[in-house]
Amino acid sequence: MNKGLATLTIIDAEKAQKLLDRYGSTQNGRRRPPKQQLRLFGRSVTLTKSRNNPPDEFLLRSLEEEEAARIQRIPRLIPSTATKVQKSFAISSFSCGLWDYLGQHAVFVDYFRYRRGGTILFGRSSLNISMPAYDRYPQLEIEYDYSSINGSIYLGKPFYPTVTISLEIAPRLYKITPVGGDISEPSTLAVLLENMLLQTKKPVKSRIDSLGKASDAVAATCFTYQFVLSQAADLQLILSLKKERQIPKLVSWKTSTIAPQITYCEQLALFLSSLAHEEIPYRLKYQLQMLVWNGILSPDKVTKLISTVVQFNQRAGVDLAVHSIQQLARKVQYAGPEADQADFELTILAKFILDFADTGRQDGGYVPYTRRSHPNGTWIHRATVTPLGIYLSGPYWESKNRILRRYANHTDYFMRVEFMEETGDPMRFEQDVSLDQIFQQRFKTVLQNGFIIGDRHFEFLGFSHSSLRSQSCWFMAAFTTETGEPLDARSIIRTLGDFSHIRSPAKCAARIGQALSETVPSVDVNLGVVQIVDDIERDGRMFSDGVGTVSQSLIEKIWEKYAVRAKVKPTVIQIRFAGAKGMISLDTTRTGDVLMLRKSMRKFEAPDAFNIEICGSGIRPLPLRLNRQLIKILEDLGVSEQPLIALQQEEVDELRKTAQSPILAANFLEKANLATSAMIPTLVRTLVRLQLNFLHDQFLRHMIELSVLVKLRELKYRARIHVPMGFTLHGIMDETGFLREGEVYCPIVDNATGRREVLVGANVAITRSPALHPGDVQVVNAVAVPDNSPLNDLHNCVVFSQHGSRDLPSKLSGGDLDGDLYNIIYDERLKPKRVVEAADYPRVEAISLDRPVERSDIIHHFLTFMQQDQLGRIATLHQAIADQKVRGTFDGECLVMAELHSTAVDYSKTGIPADIKRLPKNNRLRPDFMASGPRVEIAETIELAESRTPSDEDEAETSFYRYYKSKKVLGVLYRAIDEHAFMKELQSSNTEQLNTRSPDIFRSLWSYVQNKTTSFLWKHCTETARDIKEIYEDNLSGLMYQYSPTPWASTITELEVFIGNIVGKTHGQTKRQREASMNMREDYERLVEFIVSQMRNKDAGREEALERSIACMALGLEDDGASGPVRRGRSQVMSFRWIAASVCLQEVERLQKSTRF
């Protein structure tokens, strides 16, 4: 394309010809003046029929899709086509502040006013403010997502025409820097064609972290915004927008705005000074500062509460005092016109705190249960740094790392710090938006200077490999150990080992990160049992990279500390030991205690860290689930689409069966490991025996519907298709040398049956995720070994040969043996029809310095990695291009991206980012399977938000991408699942099973229990039961906050915690949400385990277990709703009653068995 030329593609040839007839400059191939001159931005535009290559196939297909969608929605648009609805209005200024009260009337306290005119636009998904450039001030834009607006949008009266909103999180700020001449607001046609005029350069759009120094503290902690309209008449026009479904409720309200007696900055300075000098424990200071920084209460109000907290701490102790402030933060309402002003009076807030001294119980709450059942955990505070603020949450119970174990009495001097978007999502590449100011100013300042909480100054410490990718790290405050040793963020690194020989900042950070990785301690060993041996190398290839062995006697000692309850003890374990890391496998030929480490495992010298710390192990074989990248490669290697479609359909059919009977629903929950900790599958089967249907209870019905929907969306949006004839296993090397090149050994032990099997078969497919190169899938022979081979003592692993010209793991997406997982597929239908040579990229040497690595170098690496990590972008573009190219993943552009992806994977260890200049030009065409899906709404029902095709009025907000129907297998799989139709069918089937007079099954169960236990006295256990219930609900609430993306502002739902899956806002779970779901499931299982043990009184040998469980179940008959409205939408807790019912029914059954003659 030449400068000044562009191509306009119109799907309808007849319409295109009409456009040419009017504005065209040619006729019958000869130039002529147009009948009507087309002008855009003051310039004449010439239209001629293109003589270049035919239109892009995928552009045409995307236009066909858009046209079909437009035609489909025409009937719904007809009533509103007569008049165009105005959604943009002029404003004269806007303010940021807080709600407060004068008497009983809510007033807006104006802490910061921006006195510039602009416009307010009620868009498709957000409220947008735009202020044009003026004098030396740039053009500004502010976006307020509707989903972040709490409550209603309040409209003032004509004498003071305002629009006022309260937010849960801070908005997004942008600065627009024009390039070239000023461009007036374009017409609709101009919007369609603006990219044609290449002489008009697009303005530079940048995220910013401030509207000016005076606004910084206000914007970070004050979440109420007020906009003054230029025209009072616009109030009625805005009120008429209440018909728009996406816009929050609009309420007419008499606005009162007041100026504060002292500025917000003065309030904040006074509060921080008072807090720093107050003689109370740091844990309390943290909670008080959290109330202010999170925007829950004003600095002035919290300053006045400090004396109450001091009094409470003296009365009840720090644990209960911390708990009381946490409960205050969770239960105080959002201030505003619809809230009760009495709840915000200082006396009421103080009373709420002090009441805990009388009603709280020192042996209740989160602390005792967690510490008792999870000895490798500790309480850790968290801070989330966003473009506008720093928000505090916790403390949360987290697994320890080496540093936290070493300084176990000082863990509150350490803090996990995340650098996130205002929504709690990672900061990622944003199309056509510069993030330099956020990373290089906002985040860099915090990393270099730290921040102060109470009287402690927290500074950057380091990060593990996994936390680097999740944009989180560790900070610490200086402290003195019990022996009088002063430690800070610099000196504590020196205690970990000798890093002086490492000149690469990336490698040095990774080595320090070994001590910051979450691990489980096992046994201490002395240096006498450690053997260091050479690696097996050949022709520059390392076959033993990251793998060693352990003797029988030593692994048995490890089992006594780790995997104590596991039926199948692991024989392959991923470890951290001193300065070494990698896998160890059982070697029964070694006698005594022996830990054999290879030189490739040793990363640095750590003279006093001799505990074998465990990161993971092969306790069980993991299931194999396909993903989009692997499916595309299999397709390109000749695998037919039919078996893939069949495998997906089998899973969909299994999900559909859950609606056919309660027993099938229970089987699904059990197989998917959903709600099993609460014993719901067993409960459902018990209900069937009692001729009760769990669908009659709304909570249980929603539980199964959401569980099914989560699995369905995993299939549709991620193609996570289960392959029954496949495994995912840790890889190790054959120490015996028996396996030949191209052979693997796969011993599997089923945890349920204990049965051991060895996979034997020719042409077994093996791969590793992420796979982007077609050579990342190889074919091997799975063989058995002689009966007397030591390999027969191994299980749940894949053993690779040490022979050949190149090690097999390195052929599989550049894998090694220090803990990587490998996928083995022995389903004949999925065997590749051809195999290609694996990629062999040149080794990238890490960036090295000519001096020792300093703390500032590691901070720089962390910062640049956050900003330049392109892993997700490359994988996404690879997926789109592979679908569009005839050769798929074999296409030259895809092979380049596979290489770039490999570089991006190693970026964390080398410090060398992928060269994005080598990426193919980023077109705006995407296959349909990459489109976002509808949002899941969990309220009175489980619903999928209606997909909405944008109208002409929404063009400014339309997606950057256009989508077309993919004809490849991923498109076929995607369209084979209609989640709207599936959920409608599922819910209709569930409804059909409900009688018109549905029984209250919980009360029916209660009647059954009463009938079977008439001679038992249980009411004396009511107070104990109430304690158990309070512990459960407090900790459940904690998990709902902890695993929310914005724990300082909102929660996930009870249902999400109950089924162990974070649903997320869009179509599928992100990697971050999947990992969080796993941790949340473990935390919730521990909570339920403790609650059940308390219901059964296990500590006292199950004395009065039945009576306790009856008392707990009886509490389920009460109204569990909190008294009055609560903050952040926390709703009535419904799960406790069903846990109590499950336990109680089991105790009744136990009673019946014991009294049977």
PDB file of C-alpha atoms in Angstrom, residues 277-463:
ATOM      1  CA  HIS A 277       3.599   6.859  66.284  1.00  0.00           C
ATOM      2  CA  GLU A 278       0.859   4.772  67.936  1.00  0.00           C
ATOM      3  CA  GLU A 279       2.091   1.991  70.233  1.00  0.00           C
ATOM      4  CA  ILE A 280       0.064  -0.893  68.801  1.00  0.00           C
ATOM      5  CA  PRO A 281       1.186  -4.068  66.991  1.00  0.00           C
ATOM      6  CA  TYR A 282       2.052  -3.770  63.313  1.00  0.00           C
ATOM      7  CA  ARG A 283      -0.707  -6.210  62.342  1.00  0.00           C
ATOM      8  CA  LEU A 284      -3.263  -3.707  63.622  1.00  0.00           C
ATOM      9  CA  LYS A 285      -1.570  -0.808  61.893  1.00  0.00           C
ATOM     10  CA  TYR A 286      -1.773  -2.741  58.653  1.00  0.00           C
ATOM     11  CA  GLN A 287      -5.530  -3.260  59.036  1.00  0.00           C
ATOM     12  CA  LEU A 288      -6.140   0.407  59.856  1.00  0.00           C
ATOM     13  CA  GLN A 289      -4.092   1.568  56.884  1.00  0.00           C
ATOM     14  CA  MET A 290      -6.021  -0.892  54.733  1.00  0.00           C
ATOM     15  CA  LEU A 291      -9.298   0.851  55.678  1.00  0.00           C
ATOM     16  CA  VAL A 292      -7.915   4.096  54.247  1.00  0.00           C
ATOM     17  CA  TRP A 293      -5.877   2.925  51.257  1.00  0.00           C
ATOM     18  CA  ASN A 294      -8.729   0.694  50.078  1.00  0.00           C
ATOM     19  CA  GLY A 295     -11.176   3.589  50.225  1.00  0.00           C
ATOM     20  CA  ILE A 296     -13.425   1.946  52.828  1.00  0.00           C
ATOM     21  CA  LEU A 297     -13.389   4.857  55.294  1.00  0.00           C
ATOM     22  CA  SER A 298     -11.943   8.364  55.156  1.00  0.00           C
ATOM     23  CA  PRO A 299      -8.545   9.085  56.789  1.00  0.00           C
ATOM     24  CA  ASP A 300     -10.268  11.433  59.233  1.00  0.00           C
ATOM     25  CA  LYS A 301     -12.692   8.739  60.379  1.00  0.00           C
ATOM     26  CA  VAL A 302     -10.008   6.065  60.793  1.00  0.00           C
ATOM     27  CA  THR A 303      -7.772   8.481  62.704  1.00  0.00           C
ATOM     28  CA  LYS A 304     -10.595   8.950  65.193  1.00  0.00           C
ATOM     29  CA  LEU A 305     -11.029   5.156  65.460  1.00  0.00           C
ATOM     30  CA  ILE A 306      -7.404   4.525  66.469  1.00  0.00           C
ATOM     31  CA  SER A 307      -8.108   5.118  70.162  1.00  0.00           C
ATOM     32  CA  THR A 308     -10.935   2.560  70.017  1.00  0.00           C
ATOM     33  CA  VAL A 309      -8.602   0.003  68.458  1.00  0.00           C
ATOM     34  CA  VAL A 310      -5.973   0.654  71.128  1.00  0.00           C
ATOM     35  CA  GLN A 311      -8.602   0.051  73.795  1.00  0.00           C
ATOM     36  CA  PHE A 312      -9.829  -3.113  72.084  1.00  0.00           C
ATOM     37  CA  ASN A 313      -6.300  -4.497  71.730  1.00  0.00           C
ATOM     38  CA  GLN A 314      -5.704  -4.036  75.448  1.00  0.00           C
ATOM     39  CA  ARG A 315      -8.987  -5.751  76.231  1.00  0.00           C
ATOM     40  CA  ALA A 316      -9.036  -8.705  73.847  1.00  0.00           C
ATOM     41  CA  GLY A 317      -5.594  -9.104  72.315  1.00  0.00           C
ATOM     42  CA  VAL A 318      -4.192  -8.529  68.854  1.00  0.00           C
ATOM     43  CA  ASP A 319      -5.687 -11.599  67.133  1.00  0.00           C
ATOM     44  CA  LEU A 320      -9.242 -10.641  67.940  1.00  0.00           C
ATOM     45  CA  ALA A 321      -8.572  -6.970  67.279  1.00  0.00           C
ATOM     46  CA  VAL A 322      -7.285  -7.788  63.772  1.00  0.00           C
ATOM     47  CA  HIS A 323     -10.297  -9.986  63.164  1.00  0.00           C
ATOM     48  CA  SER A 324     -12.680  -7.247  64.260  1.00  0.00           C
ATOM     49  CA  ILE A 325     -11.242  -4.691  61.809  1.00  0.00           C
ATOM     50  CA  GLN A 326     -11.371  -7.246  59.010  1.00  0.00           C
ATOM     51  CA  GLN A 327     -15.038  -7.837  59.745  1.00  0.00           C
ATOM     52  CA  LEU A 328     -15.668  -4.094  59.838  1.00  0.00           C
ATOM     53  CA  ALA A 329     -14.051  -3.732  56.401  1.00  0.00           C
ATOM     54  CA  ARG A 330     -16.250  -6.494  55.014  1.00  0.00           C
ATOM     55  CA  LYS A 331     -19.520  -5.478  56.566  1.00  0.00           C
ATOM     56  CA  VAL A 332     -19.555  -1.704  56.383  1.00  0.00           C
ATOM     57  CA  GLN A 333     -21.785  -0.515  53.552  1.00  0.00           C
ATOM     58  CA  TYR A 334     -20.843   1.577  50.579  1.00  0.00           C
ATOM     59  CA  ALA A 335     -21.749   5.131  51.533  1.00  0.00           C
ATOM     60  CA  GLY A 336     -24.304   6.900  49.379  1.00  0.00           C
ATOM     61  CA  PRO A 337     -27.892   8.103  49.114  1.00  0.00           C
ATOM     62  CA  GLU A 338     -29.299   4.580  49.455  1.00  0.00           C
ATOM     63  CA  ALA A 339     -27.253   3.623  52.537  1.00  0.00           C
ATOM     64  CA  ASP A 340     -28.223   4.182  56.160  1.00  0.00           C
ATOM     65  CA  GLN A 341     -26.244   7.152  57.450  1.00  0.00           C
ATOM     66  CA  ALA A 342     -26.365   5.775  61.009  1.00  0.00           C
ATOM     67  CA  ASP A 343     -24.006   2.957  59.980  1.00  0.00           C
ATOM     68  CA  PHE A 344     -21.262   5.520  59.308  1.00  0.00           C
ATOM     69  CA  GLU A 345     -21.474   7.394  62.581  1.00  0.00           C
ATOM     70  CA  LEU A 346     -18.248   7.164  64.540  1.00  0.00           C
ATOM     71  CA  THR A 347     -20.015   5.797  67.619  1.00  0.00           C
ATOM     72  CA  ILE A 348     -21.598   2.969  65.580  1.00  0.00           C
ATOM     73  CA  LEU A 349     -18.299   2.050  63.944  1.00  0.00           C
ATOM     74  CA  ALA A 350     -16.533   2.046  67.325  1.00  0.00           C
ATOM     75  CA  LYS A 351     -19.313  -0.058  68.849  1.00  0.00           C
ATOM     76  CA  PHE A 352     -18.995  -2.592  66.014  1.00  0.00           C
ATOM     77  CA  ILE A 353     -15.312  -3.046  66.868  1.00  0.00           C
ATOM     78  CA  LEU A 354     -15.745  -3.165  70.647  1.00  0.00           C
ATOM     79  CA  ASP A 355     -18.584  -5.689  70.452  1.00  0.00           C
ATOM     80  CA  PHE A 356     -16.042  -8.287  69.360  1.00  0.00           C
ATOM     81  CA  ALA A 357     -14.457  -8.128  72.805  1.00  0.00           C
ATOM     82  CA  ASP A 358     -17.701  -9.471  74.244  1.00  0.00           C
ATOM     83  CA  THR A 359     -18.918 -11.768  71.443  1.00  0.00           C
ATOM     84  CA  GLY A 360     -15.629 -12.869  69.851  1.00  0.00           C
ATOM     85  CA  ARG A 361     -13.942 -16.097  70.868  1.00  0.00           C
ATOM     86  CA  GLN A 362     -10.205 -16.442  71.023  1.00  0.00           C
ATOM     87  CA  ASP A 363     -10.361 -20.102  69.984  1.00  0.00           C
ATOM     88  CA  GLY A 364     -12.478 -19.369  66.909  1.00  0.00           C
ATOM     89  CA  GLY A 365     -11.749 -17.931  63.527  1.00  0.00           C
ATOM     90  CA  TYR A 366      -9.282 -18.665  60.805  1.00  0.00           C
ATOM     91  CA  VAL A 367      -6.071 -18.867  62.830  1.00  0.00           C
ATOM     92  CA  PRO A 368      -6.507 -22.033  64.912  1.00  0.00           C
ATOM     93  CA  TYR A 369      -7.911 -24.281  62.182  1.00  0.00           C
ATOM     94  CA  THR A 370      -5.332 -23.300  59.585  1.00  0.00           C
ATOM     95  CA  ARG A 371      -2.278 -23.567  61.771  1.00  0.00           C
ATOM     96  CA  ARG A 372      -3.360 -26.917  63.048  1.00  0.00           C
ATOM     97  CA  SER A 373      -4.008 -28.536  59.681  1.00  0.00           C
ATOM     98  CA  HIS A 374      -1.393 -26.862  57.500  1.00  0.00           C
ATOM     99  CA  PRO A 375       1.950 -26.615  59.351  1.00  0.00           C
ATOM    100  CA  ASN A 376       3.815 -25.508  56.225  1.00  0.00           C
ATOM    101  CA  GLY A 377       1.764 -22.313  55.992  1.00  0.00           C
ATOM    102  CA  THR A 378       1.969 -18.862  57.498  1.00  0.00           C
ATOM    103  CA  TRP A 379       0.061 -15.584  57.464  1.00  0.00           C
ATOM    104  CA  ILE A 380       1.179 -13.215  54.716  1.00  0.00           C
ATOM    105  CA  HIS A 381      -0.049  -9.707  53.947  1.00  0.00           C
ATOM    106  CA  ARG A 382      -0.515  -8.623  50.349  1.00  0.00           C
ATOM    107  CA  ALA A 383      -0.290  -5.348  48.482  1.00  0.00           C
ATOM    108  CA  THR A 384      -1.515  -4.739  44.936  1.00  0.00           C
ATOM    109  CA  VAL A 385       0.100  -1.867  43.083  1.00  0.00           C
ATOM    110  CA  THR A 386      -2.071  -0.494  40.267  1.00  0.00           C
ATOM    111  CA  PRO A 387      -1.637   2.514  37.966  1.00  0.00           C
ATOM    112  CA  LEU A 388      -3.445   4.706  40.509  1.00  0.00           C
ATOM    113  CA  GLY A 389      -3.101   3.177  43.963  1.00  0.00           C
ATOM    114  CA  ILE A 390      -1.676   0.610  46.379  1.00  0.00           C
ATOM    115  CA  TYR A 391      -4.347  -1.645  47.851  1.00  0.00           C
ATOM    116  CA  LEU A 392      -3.923  -3.946  50.849  1.00  0.00           C
ATOM    117  CA  SER A 393      -5.495  -7.310  51.609  1.00  0.00           C
ATOM    118  CA  GLY A 394      -5.065 -10.223  53.978  1.00  0.00           C
ATOM    119  CA  PRO A 395      -3.305 -11.588  55.792  1.00  0.00           C
ATOM    120  CA  TYR A 396      -3.820 -14.869  53.926  1.00  0.00           C
ATOM    121  CA  TRP A 397      -2.522 -18.305  54.767  1.00  0.00           C
ATOM    122  CA  GLU A 398       0.187 -19.210  52.255  1.00  0.00           C
ATOM    123  CA  SER A 399       2.667 -22.038  51.782  1.00  0.00           C
ATOM    124  CA  LYS A 400       6.110 -21.243  53.080  1.00  0.00           C
ATOM    125  CA  ASN A 401       9.305 -20.896  51.120  1.00  0.00           C
ATOM    126  CA  ARG A 402      12.835 -21.328  52.401  1.00  0.00           C
ATOM    127  CA  ILE A 403      13.119 -17.730  53.647  1.00  0.00           C
ATOM    128  CA  LEU A 404       9.773 -17.789  55.457  1.00  0.00           C
ATOM    129  CA  ARG A 405      10.706 -21.036  57.198  1.00  0.00           C
ATOM    130  CA  ARG A 406      14.093 -19.685  58.229  1.00  0.00           C
ATOM    131  CA  TYR A 407      12.565 -16.537  59.747  1.00  0.00           C
ATOM    132  CA  ALA A 408       9.317 -18.069  60.965  1.00  0.00           C
ATOM    133  CA  ASN A 409       8.988 -15.597  63.860  1.00  0.00           C
ATOM    134  CA  HIS A 410       9.222 -12.590  61.553  1.00  0.00           C
ATOM    135  CA  THR A 411       6.896 -13.486  58.669  1.00  0.00           C
ATOM    136  CA  ASP A 412       4.888 -10.266  59.037  1.00  0.00           C
ATOM    137  CA  TYR A 413       8.003  -8.399  57.894  1.00  0.00           C
ATOM    138  CA  PHE A 414       7.511 -10.002  54.467  1.00  0.00           C
ATOM    139  CA  MET A 415       4.820  -9.050  51.987  1.00  0.00           C
ATOM    140  CA  ARG A 416       3.668 -10.388  48.635  1.00  0.00           C
ATOM    141  CA  VAL A 417       3.337  -7.490  46.190  1.00  0.00           C
ATOM    142  CA  GLU A 418       1.527  -7.675  42.846  1.00  0.00           C
ATOM    143  CA  PHE A 419       1.671  -5.167  39.990  1.00  0.00           C
ATOM    144  CA  MET A 420      -1.734  -5.233  38.349  1.00  0.00           C
ATOM    145  CA  GLU A 421      -4.360  -3.470  36.329  1.00  0.00           C
ATOM    146  CA  GLU A 422      -7.095  -1.693  38.308  1.00  0.00           C
ATOM    147  CA  THR A 423      -9.296  -4.747  37.670  1.00  0.00           C
ATOM    148  CA  GLY A 424      -6.771  -7.040  39.350  1.00  0.00           C
ATOM    149  CA  ASP A 425      -5.707  -8.534  36.003  1.00  0.00           C
ATOM    150  CA  PRO A 426      -2.061  -8.489  34.903  1.00  0.00           C
ATOM    151  CA  MET A 427      -0.929  -5.465  32.933  1.00  0.00           C
ATOM    152  CA  ARG A 428      -0.698  -6.683  29.358  1.00  0.00           C
ATOM    153  CA  PHE A 429      -0.058  -5.392  25.867  1.00  0.00           C
ATOM    154  CA  GLU A 430      -2.860  -3.028  24.869  1.00  0.00           C
ATOM    155  CA  GLN A 431      -3.370  -2.433  21.161  1.00  0.00           C
ATOM    156  CA  ASP A 432      -2.316   1.072  20.078  1.00  0.00           C
ATOM    157  CA  VAL A 433      -1.763   2.185  23.688  1.00  0.00           C
ATOM    158  CA  SER A 434       1.577   3.052  25.280  1.00  0.00           C
ATOM    159  CA  LEU A 435       2.086   1.742  28.827  1.00  0.00           C
ATOM    160  CA  ASP A 436       5.495   3.352  29.310  1.00  0.00           C
ATOM    161  CA  GLN A 437       4.359   5.786  31.991  1.00  0.00           C
ATOM    162  CA  ILE A 438       2.780   2.989  34.041  1.00  0.00           C
ATOM    163  CA  PHE A 439       5.813   0.724  33.925  1.00  0.00           C
ATOM    164  CA  GLN A 440       8.714   3.155  33.744  1.00  0.00           C
ATOM    165  CA  GLN A 441       7.352   5.734  36.179  1.00  0.00           C
ATOM    166  CA  ARG A 442       4.601   4.354  38.388  1.00  0.00           C
ATOM    167  CA  PHE A 443       5.771   0.754  38.888  1.00  0.00           C
ATOM    168  CA  LYS A 444       9.469   1.608  38.740  1.00  0.00           C
ATOM    169  CA  THR A 445       9.101   4.166  41.525  1.00  0.00           C
ATOM    170  CA  VAL A 446       7.470   1.612  43.837  1.00  0.00           C
ATOM    171  CA  LEU A 447      10.070  -1.065  43.023  1.00  0.00           C
ATOM    172  CA  GLN A 448      12.977   1.302  43.674  1.00  0.00           C
ATOM    173  CA  ASN A 449      11.632   3.198  46.670  1.00  0.00           C
ATOM    174  CA  GLY A 450       9.205   0.776  48.301  1.00  0.00           C
ATOM    175  CA  PHE A 451       6.345   1.999  50.500  1.00  0.00           C
ATOM    176  CA  ILE A 452       5.526   2.473  54.166  1.00  0.00           C
ATOM    177  CA  ILE A 453       2.864   0.588  56.124  1.00  0.00           C
ATOM    178  CA  GLY A 454       2.480   1.864  59.675  1.00  0.00           C
ATOM    179  CA  ASP A 455       6.045   2.365  60.820  1.00  0.00           C
ATOM    180  CA  ARG A 456       7.652  -0.199  58.500  1.00  0.00           C
ATOM    181  CA  HIS A 457       9.364   0.596  55.223  1.00  0.00           C
ATOM    182  CA  PHE A 458       8.960  -2.298  52.774  1.00  0.00           C
ATOM    183  CA  GLU A 459      11.546  -2.751  49.999  1.00  0.00           C
ATOM    184  CA  PHE A 460      11.901  -5.070  47.029  1.00  0.00           C
ATOM    185  CA  LEU A 461      13.385  -8.489  47.907  1.00  0.00           C
ATOM    186  CA  GLY A 462      13.012 -10.841  44.936  1.00  0.00           C
ATOM    187  CA  PHE A 463      10.705 -13.235  43.114  1.00  0.00           C
TER     188      PHE A 463
END
